Tab-separated table of C-alpha atoms in Angstrom:
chain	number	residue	atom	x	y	z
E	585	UNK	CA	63.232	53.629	18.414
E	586	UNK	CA	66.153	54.875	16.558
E	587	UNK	CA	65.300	57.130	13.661
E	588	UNK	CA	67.022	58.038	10.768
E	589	UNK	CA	66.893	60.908	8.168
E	590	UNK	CA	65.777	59.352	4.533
E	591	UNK	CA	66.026	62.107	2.076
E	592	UNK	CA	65.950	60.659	-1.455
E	593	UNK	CA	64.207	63.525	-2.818
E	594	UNK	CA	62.733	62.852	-6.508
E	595	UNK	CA	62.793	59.080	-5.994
E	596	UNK	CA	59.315	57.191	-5.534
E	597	UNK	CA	58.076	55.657	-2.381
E	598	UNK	CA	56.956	51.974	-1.737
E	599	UNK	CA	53.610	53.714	-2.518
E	600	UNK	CA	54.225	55.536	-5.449
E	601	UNK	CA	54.236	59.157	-4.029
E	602	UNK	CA	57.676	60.961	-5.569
E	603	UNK	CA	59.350	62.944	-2.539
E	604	UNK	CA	59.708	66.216	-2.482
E	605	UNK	CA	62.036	68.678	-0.764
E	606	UNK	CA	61.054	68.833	3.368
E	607	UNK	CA	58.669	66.121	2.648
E	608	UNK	CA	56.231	64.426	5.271
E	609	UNK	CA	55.851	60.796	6.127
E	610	UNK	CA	58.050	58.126	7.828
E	611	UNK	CA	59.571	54.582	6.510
E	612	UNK	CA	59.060	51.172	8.074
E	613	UNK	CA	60.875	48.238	7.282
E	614	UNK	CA	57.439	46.145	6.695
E	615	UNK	CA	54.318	46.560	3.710
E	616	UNK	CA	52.186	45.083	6.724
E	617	UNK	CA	52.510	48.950	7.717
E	618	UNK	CA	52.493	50.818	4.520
E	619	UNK	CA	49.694	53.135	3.659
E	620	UNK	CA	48.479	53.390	-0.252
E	621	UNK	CA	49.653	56.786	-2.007
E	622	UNK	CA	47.587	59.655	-0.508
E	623	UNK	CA	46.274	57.590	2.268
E	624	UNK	CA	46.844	57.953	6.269
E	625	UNK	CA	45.433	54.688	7.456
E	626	UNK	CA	48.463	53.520	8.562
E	627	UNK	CA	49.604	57.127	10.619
E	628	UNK	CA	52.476	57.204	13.478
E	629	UNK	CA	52.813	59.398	16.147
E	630	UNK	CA	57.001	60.187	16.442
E	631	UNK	CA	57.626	62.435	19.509
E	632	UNK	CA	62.010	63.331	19.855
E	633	UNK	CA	63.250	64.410	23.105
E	634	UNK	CA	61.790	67.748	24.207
E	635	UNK	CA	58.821	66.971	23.437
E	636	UNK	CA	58.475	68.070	19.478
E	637	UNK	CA	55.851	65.459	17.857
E	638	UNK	CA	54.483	64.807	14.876
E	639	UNK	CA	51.578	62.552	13.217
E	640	UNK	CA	52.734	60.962	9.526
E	641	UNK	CA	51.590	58.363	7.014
E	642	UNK	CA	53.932	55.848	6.504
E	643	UNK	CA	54.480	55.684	2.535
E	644	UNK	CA	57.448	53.607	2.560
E	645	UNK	CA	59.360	50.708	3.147
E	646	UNK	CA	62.669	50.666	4.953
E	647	UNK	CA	65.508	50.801	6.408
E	648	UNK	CA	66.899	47.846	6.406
E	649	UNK	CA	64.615	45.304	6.146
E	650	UNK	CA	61.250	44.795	4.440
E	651	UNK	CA	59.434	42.380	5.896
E	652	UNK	CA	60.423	42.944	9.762
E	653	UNK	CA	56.958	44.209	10.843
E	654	UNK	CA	57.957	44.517	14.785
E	655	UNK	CA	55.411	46.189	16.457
E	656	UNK	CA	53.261	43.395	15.507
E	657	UNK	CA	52.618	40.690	17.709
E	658	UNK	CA	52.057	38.460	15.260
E	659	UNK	CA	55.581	39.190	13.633
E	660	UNK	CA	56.307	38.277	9.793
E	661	UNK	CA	59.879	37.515	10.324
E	662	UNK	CA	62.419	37.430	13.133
E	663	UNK	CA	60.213	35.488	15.244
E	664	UNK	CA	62.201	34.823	18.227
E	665	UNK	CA	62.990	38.992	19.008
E	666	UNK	CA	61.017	40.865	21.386
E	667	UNK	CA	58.114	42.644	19.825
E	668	UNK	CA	58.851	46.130	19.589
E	669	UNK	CA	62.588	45.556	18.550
E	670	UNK	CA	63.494	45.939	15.014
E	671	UNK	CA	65.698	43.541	13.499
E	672	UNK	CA	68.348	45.987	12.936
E	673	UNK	CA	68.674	46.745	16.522
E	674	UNK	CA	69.331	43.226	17.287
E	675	UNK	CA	71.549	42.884	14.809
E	676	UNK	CA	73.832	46.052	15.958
E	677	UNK	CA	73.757	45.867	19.863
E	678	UNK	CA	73.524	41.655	19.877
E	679	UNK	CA	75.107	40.542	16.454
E	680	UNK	CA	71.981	39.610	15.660
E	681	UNK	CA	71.921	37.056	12.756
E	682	UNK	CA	75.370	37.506	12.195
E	683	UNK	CA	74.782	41.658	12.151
E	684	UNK	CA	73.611	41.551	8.820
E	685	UNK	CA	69.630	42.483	7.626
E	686	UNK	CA	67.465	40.215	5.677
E	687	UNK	CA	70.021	40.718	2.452
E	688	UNK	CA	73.122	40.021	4.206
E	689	UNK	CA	74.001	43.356	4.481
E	690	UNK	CA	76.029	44.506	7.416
E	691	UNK	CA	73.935	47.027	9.585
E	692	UNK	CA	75.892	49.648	10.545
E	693	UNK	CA	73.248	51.553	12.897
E	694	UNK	CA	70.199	50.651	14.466
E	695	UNK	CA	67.576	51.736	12.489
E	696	UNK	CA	63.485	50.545	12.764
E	697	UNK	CA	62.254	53.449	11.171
E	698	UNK	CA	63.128	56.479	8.532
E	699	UNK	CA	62.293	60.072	8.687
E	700	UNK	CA	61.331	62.140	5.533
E	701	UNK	CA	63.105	65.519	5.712
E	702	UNK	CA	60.271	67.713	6.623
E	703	UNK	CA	59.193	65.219	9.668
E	704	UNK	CA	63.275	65.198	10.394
E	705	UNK	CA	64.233	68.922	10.387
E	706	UNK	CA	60.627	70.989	10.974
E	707	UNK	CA	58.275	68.198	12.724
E	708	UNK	CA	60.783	67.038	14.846
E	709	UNK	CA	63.594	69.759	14.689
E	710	UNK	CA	66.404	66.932	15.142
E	711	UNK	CA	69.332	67.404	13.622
E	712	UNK	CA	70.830	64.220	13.628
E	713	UNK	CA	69.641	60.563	13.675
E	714	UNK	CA	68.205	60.131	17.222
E	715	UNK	CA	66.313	57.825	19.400
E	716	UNK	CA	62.395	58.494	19.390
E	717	UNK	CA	58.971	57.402	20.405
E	718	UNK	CA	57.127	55.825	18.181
E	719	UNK	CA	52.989	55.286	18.696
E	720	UNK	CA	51.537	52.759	16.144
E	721	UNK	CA	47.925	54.466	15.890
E	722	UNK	CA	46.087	51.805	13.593
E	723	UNK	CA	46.690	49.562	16.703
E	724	UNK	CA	44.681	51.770	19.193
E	725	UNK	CA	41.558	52.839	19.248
E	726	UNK	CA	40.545	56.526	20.083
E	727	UNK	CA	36.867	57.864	20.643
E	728	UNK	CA	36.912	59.680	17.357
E	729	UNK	CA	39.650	60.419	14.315
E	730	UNK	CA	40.159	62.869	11.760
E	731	UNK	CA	42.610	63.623	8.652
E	732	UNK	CA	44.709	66.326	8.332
E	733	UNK	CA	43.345	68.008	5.000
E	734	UNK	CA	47.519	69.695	4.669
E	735	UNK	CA	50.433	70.549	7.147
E	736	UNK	CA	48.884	71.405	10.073
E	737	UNK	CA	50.378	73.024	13.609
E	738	UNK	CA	50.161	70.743	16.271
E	739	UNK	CA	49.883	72.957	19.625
E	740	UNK	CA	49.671	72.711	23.384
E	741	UNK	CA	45.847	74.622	23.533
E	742	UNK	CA	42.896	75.524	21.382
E	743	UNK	CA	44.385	78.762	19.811
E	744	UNK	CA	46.464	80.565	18.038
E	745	UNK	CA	48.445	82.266	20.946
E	746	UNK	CA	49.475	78.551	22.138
E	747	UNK	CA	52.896	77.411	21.020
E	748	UNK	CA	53.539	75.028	18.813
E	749	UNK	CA	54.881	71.548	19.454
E	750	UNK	CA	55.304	70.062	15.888
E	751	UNK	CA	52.756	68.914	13.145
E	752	UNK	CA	50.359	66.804	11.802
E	753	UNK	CA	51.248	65.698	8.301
E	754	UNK	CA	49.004	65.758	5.133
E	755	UNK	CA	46.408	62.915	5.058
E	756	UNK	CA	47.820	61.584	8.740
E	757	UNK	CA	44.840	59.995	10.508
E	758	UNK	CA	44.668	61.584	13.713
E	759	UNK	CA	43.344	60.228	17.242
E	760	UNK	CA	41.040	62.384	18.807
E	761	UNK	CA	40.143	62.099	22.093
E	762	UNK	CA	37.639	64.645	22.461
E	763	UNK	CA	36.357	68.124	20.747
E	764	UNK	CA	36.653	71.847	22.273
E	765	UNK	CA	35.785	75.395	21.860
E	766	UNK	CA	38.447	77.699	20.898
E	767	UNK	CA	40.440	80.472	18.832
E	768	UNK	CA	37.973	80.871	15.576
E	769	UNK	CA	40.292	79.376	12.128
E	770	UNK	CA	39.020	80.620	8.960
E	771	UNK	CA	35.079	78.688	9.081
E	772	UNK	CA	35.105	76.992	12.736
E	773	UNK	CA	35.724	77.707	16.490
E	774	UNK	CA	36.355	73.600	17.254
E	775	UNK	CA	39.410	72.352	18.273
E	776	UNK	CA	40.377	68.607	18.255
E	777	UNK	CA	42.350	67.658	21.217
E	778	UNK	CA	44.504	64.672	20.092
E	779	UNK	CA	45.557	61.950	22.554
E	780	UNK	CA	49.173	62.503	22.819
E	781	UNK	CA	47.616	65.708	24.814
E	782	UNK	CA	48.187	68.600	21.380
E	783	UNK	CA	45.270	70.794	20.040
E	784	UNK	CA	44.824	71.070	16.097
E	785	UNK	CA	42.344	73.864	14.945
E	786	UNK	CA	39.243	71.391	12.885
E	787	UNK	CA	39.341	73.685	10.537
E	788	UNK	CA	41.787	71.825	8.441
E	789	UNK	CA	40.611	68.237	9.648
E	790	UNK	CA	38.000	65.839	8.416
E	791	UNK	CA	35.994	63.540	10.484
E	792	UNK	CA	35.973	59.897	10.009
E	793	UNK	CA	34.703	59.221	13.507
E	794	UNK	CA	32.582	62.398	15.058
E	795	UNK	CA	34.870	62.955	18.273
E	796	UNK	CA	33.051	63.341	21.782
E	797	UNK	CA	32.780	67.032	23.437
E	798	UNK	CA	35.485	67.570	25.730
């Protein structure tokens, strides 16, 4: 999927939250994905090449287009495209309806999904609109989940002294696949391990499913 930065600091989201500097959440052109203001229950997973990743809410709506819901198989608009393929991708490798989005505008990049700043330049570390991988979480299902109570390190272990390989945004609902032992964060020694294979300490997470021991 090809990602773009959104900035737009001080304006409001689809959801009401106002965006602040190196904020956290992502932008799909659909409301069938938008998550209410300080909610997670619609949460990506975005991973960039080298393998930085984070988990966000999505809190807005955009780019492009607003009701191109792609990853859905039962898709609003643009019927005939391939799920998984934004409308704006069509549109500016196939001149797609003419190359223009759902407002006649001319699409001048491929866009199926904005970046906040913080997800852009800290989760991710791009610097640059890039191509990414994008994980859908509320259509999977995962032995337990938790939210991220803040900005939390994602990293490759249970600890500390393991490096880290992006972040988990505030109130992003998080798939855990199972629960281990590790490093002890200010009140706990558990560690969820998520299922795109990072450790976050539980220390800052809330269960909504109780996760399986590991």
């Amino acid at each position: 999927m090809y990602a773009t930065r959104e900035g737009l600091v001080g304006k409001n989201t689809a959801n009401g939250h106002v965006i602040t500097s190196r904020d956290h959440f992502v932008s799909l052109p659909s409301r069938r994905g938008l998550s209410a203001k300080g909610s997670g229950d619609r949460t990506v997973q975005v991973c960039a090449d080298g393998g930085r990743c984070e988990y966000a809410p999505v809190w807005d709506v955009g780019p492009w287009n607003t009701h191109d819901d792609y990853w859905d198989p039962d898709r609003q608009e643009w019927g005939d495209l391939p799920r998984g393929v934004p409308q704006a991708q069509a549109a500016w490798y196939d001149d797609y309806n003419g190359k223009k989005d759902e407002f006649g505008r001319t699409v001048d990049n491929p866009a199926g999904l904005d970046l906040a700043d913080g997800t852009f330049w800290d989760g991710l570390q791009l610097d640059t609109n890039a191509w990414v991988t994008v994980t859908f979480l509320w259509s999977g299902v995962s032995p337990g989940a938790g939210q991220a109570q803040g900005l939390i390190n994602l990293r490759s272990g249970p600890g500390t002294d393991y490096r880290v390989v992006g972040y988990a945004a505030p109130y992003a609902v998080l798939p855990v696949e199972c629960q281990t032992q590790g490093e002890w964060i200010s009140s706990t020694d558990r560690w969820d391990k998520l299922f795109g294979g990072q450790y976050v300490t539980h220390a800052y997470v809330t269960d909504e499913v109780e996760p399986p021991p590991c």
